[in-house]
């Protein structure tokens, strides 16, 4: 089962076949085809087809972007609550962490969180990728959007 597999920095990225391999490439290619058809044979119908194709790609990208933004908000809430339990009395430090820091630190084991937070606050770990790379004991997240 996928939920039981070991997750690491090297394999944590998710390939969503219906999104990455089917929908986005097909709709992207359709947009290119419709624009080429409009250039080759300008007219109301070909212009409309190009506009609709571009709108479909835009809608698909926006839907994905909104899903990821919502996921980040939920992660921010979950990790803030987790850090309040793991780092009692350090609410001021927790508030200084960015959304990207919290998204990255969600993969860290409870034991390594205090050290990672200290490194973030010291400026050693700037991006979510920096934080993820610094995690030694990975806590898998198989429920990502």
mmCIF file of C-alpha atoms in Angstrom:
data_model
loop_
_atom_site.group_PDB
_atom_site.id
_atom_site.type_symbol
_atom_site.label_atom_id
_atom_site.label_comp_id
_atom_site.label_asym_id
_atom_site.label_seq_id
_atom_site.Cartn_x
_atom_site.Cartn_y
_atom_site.Cartn_z
ATOM 1 C CA UNK A 1 0.000 0.000 0.000
ATOM 2 C CA UNK A 2 1.326 3.469 -0.860
ATOM 3 C CA UNK A 3 0.605 4.763 2.642
ATOM 4 C CA UNK A 4 2.997 2.190 4.100
ATOM 5 C CA UNK A 5 5.960 2.995 1.844
ATOM 6 C CA UNK A 6 8.989 4.772 3.238
ATOM 7 C CA UNK A 7 9.093 8.406 2.206
ATOM 8 C CA UNK A 8 12.298 10.441 1.917
ATOM 9 C CA UNK A 9 13.375 13.740 0.414
ATOM 10 C CA UNK A 10 14.336 11.857 -2.746
ATOM 11 C CA UNK A 11 10.892 10.305 -3.284
ATOM 12 C CA UNK A 12 8.451 12.672 -1.553
ATOM 13 C CA UNK A 13 7.293 14.501 -4.679
ATOM 14 C CA UNK A 14 4.018 13.212 -6.002
ATOM 15 C CA UNK A 15 3.286 12.457 -9.649
ATOM 16 C CA UNK A 16 -0.446 12.651 -10.151
ATOM 17 C CA UNK A 17 -0.920 10.891 -13.494
ATOM 18 C CA UNK A 18 -4.383 12.302 -14.345
ATOM 19 C CA UNK A 19 -3.000 15.815 -13.754
ATOM 20 C CA UNK A 20 0.657 15.683 -14.851
ATOM 21 C CA UNK A 21 0.400 13.144 -17.683
ATOM 22 C CA UNK A 22 -3.158 13.440 -19.006
ATOM 23 C CA UNK A 23 -5.121 16.653 -18.373
ATOM 24 C CA UNK A 24 -2.456 19.347 -18.411
ATOM 25 C CA UNK A 25 -0.470 18.096 -21.446
ATOM 26 C CA UNK A 26 -3.609 17.411 -23.499
ATOM 27 C CA UNK A 27 -5.231 20.748 -22.726
ATOM 28 C CA UNK A 28 -1.899 22.525 -23.236
ATOM 29 C CA UNK A 29 -1.408 20.865 -26.621
ATOM 30 C CA UNK A 30 -5.008 21.689 -27.554
ATOM 31 C CA UNK A 31 -4.369 25.350 -26.763
ATOM 32 C CA UNK A 32 -1.316 25.379 -29.032
ATOM 33 C CA UNK A 33 -3.274 23.644 -31.817
ATOM 34 C CA UNK A 34 -6.171 26.096 -31.528
ATOM 35 C CA UNK A 35 -3.831 29.107 -31.626
ATOM 36 C CA UNK A 36 -2.091 27.694 -34.719
ATOM 37 C CA UNK A 37 -5.481 27.115 -36.377
ATOM 38 C CA UNK A 38 -6.473 30.700 -35.606
ATOM 39 C CA UNK A 39 -3.224 32.008 -37.117
ATOM 40 C CA UNK A 40 -3.659 29.848 -40.223
ATOM 41 C CA UNK A 41 -7.356 30.623 -40.692
ATOM 42 C CA UNK A 42 -8.399 33.712 -38.737
ATOM 43 C CA UNK A 43 -12.077 33.927 -38.027
ATOM 44 C CA UNK A 44 -14.652 34.096 -35.300
ATOM 45 C CA UNK A 45 -14.859 30.322 -34.788
ATOM 46 C CA UNK A 46 -11.085 29.739 -34.690
ATOM 47 C CA UNK A 47 -10.632 32.744 -32.382
ATOM 48 C CA UNK A 48 -13.340 31.432 -30.061
ATOM 49 C CA UNK A 49 -11.780 27.951 -30.014
ATOM 50 C CA UNK A 50 -8.392 29.442 -29.070
ATOM 51 C CA UNK A 51 -9.953 31.549 -26.305
ATOM 52 C CA UNK A 52 -11.874 28.579 -24.871
ATOM 53 C CA UNK A 53 -8.760 26.382 -25.005
ATOM 54 C CA UNK A 54 -6.737 29.028 -23.146
ATOM 55 C CA UNK A 55 -9.556 29.434 -20.604
ATOM 56 C CA UNK A 56 -9.621 25.681 -19.940
ATOM 57 C CA UNK A 57 -5.876 25.595 -19.256
ATOM 58 C CA UNK A 58 -6.199 28.674 -17.041
ATOM 59 C CA UNK A 59 -9.084 27.099 -15.102
ATOM 60 C CA UNK A 60 -7.150 23.861 -14.641
ATOM 61 C CA UNK A 61 -4.040 25.667 -13.400
ATOM 62 C CA UNK A 62 -6.094 27.872 -11.055
ATOM 63 C CA UNK A 63 -7.907 24.848 -9.634
ATOM 64 C CA UNK A 64 -4.578 23.194 -8.861
ATOM 65 C CA UNK A 65 -3.125 26.408 -7.429
ATOM 66 C CA UNK A 66 -6.141 26.890 -5.139
ATOM 67 C CA UNK A 67 -5.899 23.272 -3.958
ATOM 68 C CA UNK A 68 -2.215 23.665 -3.112
ATOM 69 C CA UNK A 69 -2.857 26.994 -1.377
ATOM 70 C CA UNK A 70 -5.562 25.366 0.771
ATOM 71 C CA UNK A 71 -3.219 22.474 1.540
ATOM 72 C CA UNK A 72 -0.555 24.975 2.682
ATOM 73 C CA UNK A 73 -3.077 26.694 4.962
ATOM 74 C CA UNK A 74 -4.027 23.369 6.544
ATOM 75 C CA UNK A 75 -0.364 22.399 6.960
ATOM 76 C CA UNK A 76 0.315 25.783 8.565
ATOM 77 C CA UNK A 77 -2.466 25.152 11.095
ATOM 78 C CA UNK A 78 -1.427 21.544 11.780
ATOM 79 C CA UNK A 79 2.237 22.406 12.198
ATOM 80 C CA UNK A 80 1.556 25.440 14.385
ATOM 81 C CA UNK A 81 -0.476 23.234 16.738
ATOM 82 C CA UNK A 82 2.223 20.545 16.639
ATOM 83 C CA UNK A 83 4.985 23.065 17.384
ATOM 84 C CA UNK A 84 3.007 24.538 20.283
ATOM 85 C CA UNK A 85 3.010 21.044 21.828
ATOM 86 C CA UNK A 86 6.656 20.297 21.005
ATOM 87 C CA UNK A 87 8.027 23.748 21.884
ATOM 88 C CA UNK A 88 6.121 24.955 24.962
ATOM 89 C CA UNK A 89 6.818 28.578 25.811
ATOM 90 C CA UNK A 90 8.238 29.356 22.363
ATOM 91 C CA UNK A 91 5.125 30.852 20.760
ATOM 92 C CA UNK A 92 7.083 33.953 19.715
ATOM 93 C CA UNK A 93 9.559 31.747 17.831
ATOM 94 C CA UNK A 94 6.746 29.746 16.226
ATOM 95 C CA UNK A 95 5.118 32.963 14.987
ATOM 96 C CA UNK A 96 8.387 33.920 13.255
ATOM 97 C CA UNK A 97 8.289 30.835 11.025
ATOM 98 C CA UNK A 98 7.027 31.402 7.502
ATOM 99 C CA UNK A 99 4.465 29.264 5.717
ATOM 100 C CA UNK A 100 7.313 27.747 3.686
ATOM 101 C CA UNK A 101 9.194 26.832 6.870
ATOM 102 C CA UNK A 102 6.108 25.129 8.290
ATOM 103 C CA UNK A 103 5.455 23.285 5.026
ATOM 104 C CA UNK A 104 9.032 21.997 5.077
ATOM 105 C CA UNK A 105 9.163 21.113 8.765
ATOM 106 C CA UNK A 106 6.065 18.900 8.582
ATOM 107 C CA UNK A 107 8.292 16.064 7.378
ATOM 108 C CA UNK A 108 10.564 16.257 10.448
ATOM 109 C CA UNK A 109 10.298 13.821 13.328
ATOM 110 C CA UNK A 110 9.218 15.295 16.646
ATOM 111 C CA UNK A 111 12.715 14.793 18.078
ATOM 112 C CA UNK A 112 14.452 16.935 15.468
ATOM 113 C CA UNK A 113 11.915 19.782 15.356
ATOM 114 C CA UNK A 114 13.536 21.942 18.092
ATOM 115 C CA UNK A 115 16.935 21.862 16.365
ATOM 116 C CA UNK A 116 15.410 22.624 12.958
ATOM 117 C CA UNK A 117 13.437 25.561 14.366
ATOM 118 C CA UNK A 118 16.642 26.917 15.921
ATOM 119 C CA UNK A 119 18.424 26.597 12.564
ATOM 120 C CA UNK A 120 15.554 28.342 10.766
ATOM 121 C CA UNK A 121 15.564 31.221 13.248
ATOM 122 C CA UNK A 122 19.358 31.485 12.943
ATOM 123 C CA UNK A 123 18.945 31.955 9.189
ATOM 124 C CA UNK A 124 20.613 28.664 8.215
ATOM 125 C CA UNK A 125 17.475 27.238 6.596
ATOM 126 C CA UNK A 126 15.699 29.767 4.409
ATOM 127 C CA UNK A 127 13.383 27.916 2.028
ATOM 128 C CA UNK A 128 11.009 24.982 2.424
ATOM 129 C CA UNK A 129 13.465 22.965 0.343
ATOM 130 C CA UNK A 130 16.317 23.861 2.738
ATOM 131 C CA UNK A 131 14.207 22.628 5.650
ATOM 132 C CA UNK A 132 13.222 19.397 3.869
ATOM 133 C CA UNK A 133 16.846 18.670 2.959
ATOM 134 C CA UNK A 134 17.853 19.130 6.611
ATOM 135 C CA UNK A 135 15.346 16.552 7.887
ATOM 136 C CA UNK A 136 17.178 13.415 9.041
ATOM 137 C CA UNK A 137 14.246 11.306 10.257
ATOM 138 C CA UNK A 138 11.476 11.706 7.699
ATOM 139 C CA UNK A 139 7.828 11.711 8.770
ATOM 140 C CA UNK A 140 5.863 10.612 5.712
ATOM 141 C CA UNK A 141 2.933 12.595 4.348
ATOM 142 C CA UNK A 142 0.974 10.426 1.911
ATOM 143 C CA UNK A 143 -2.219 12.499 2.068
ATOM 144 C CA UNK A 144 -1.007 15.487 0.080
ATOM 145 C CA UNK A 145 -3.145 17.103 -2.600
#
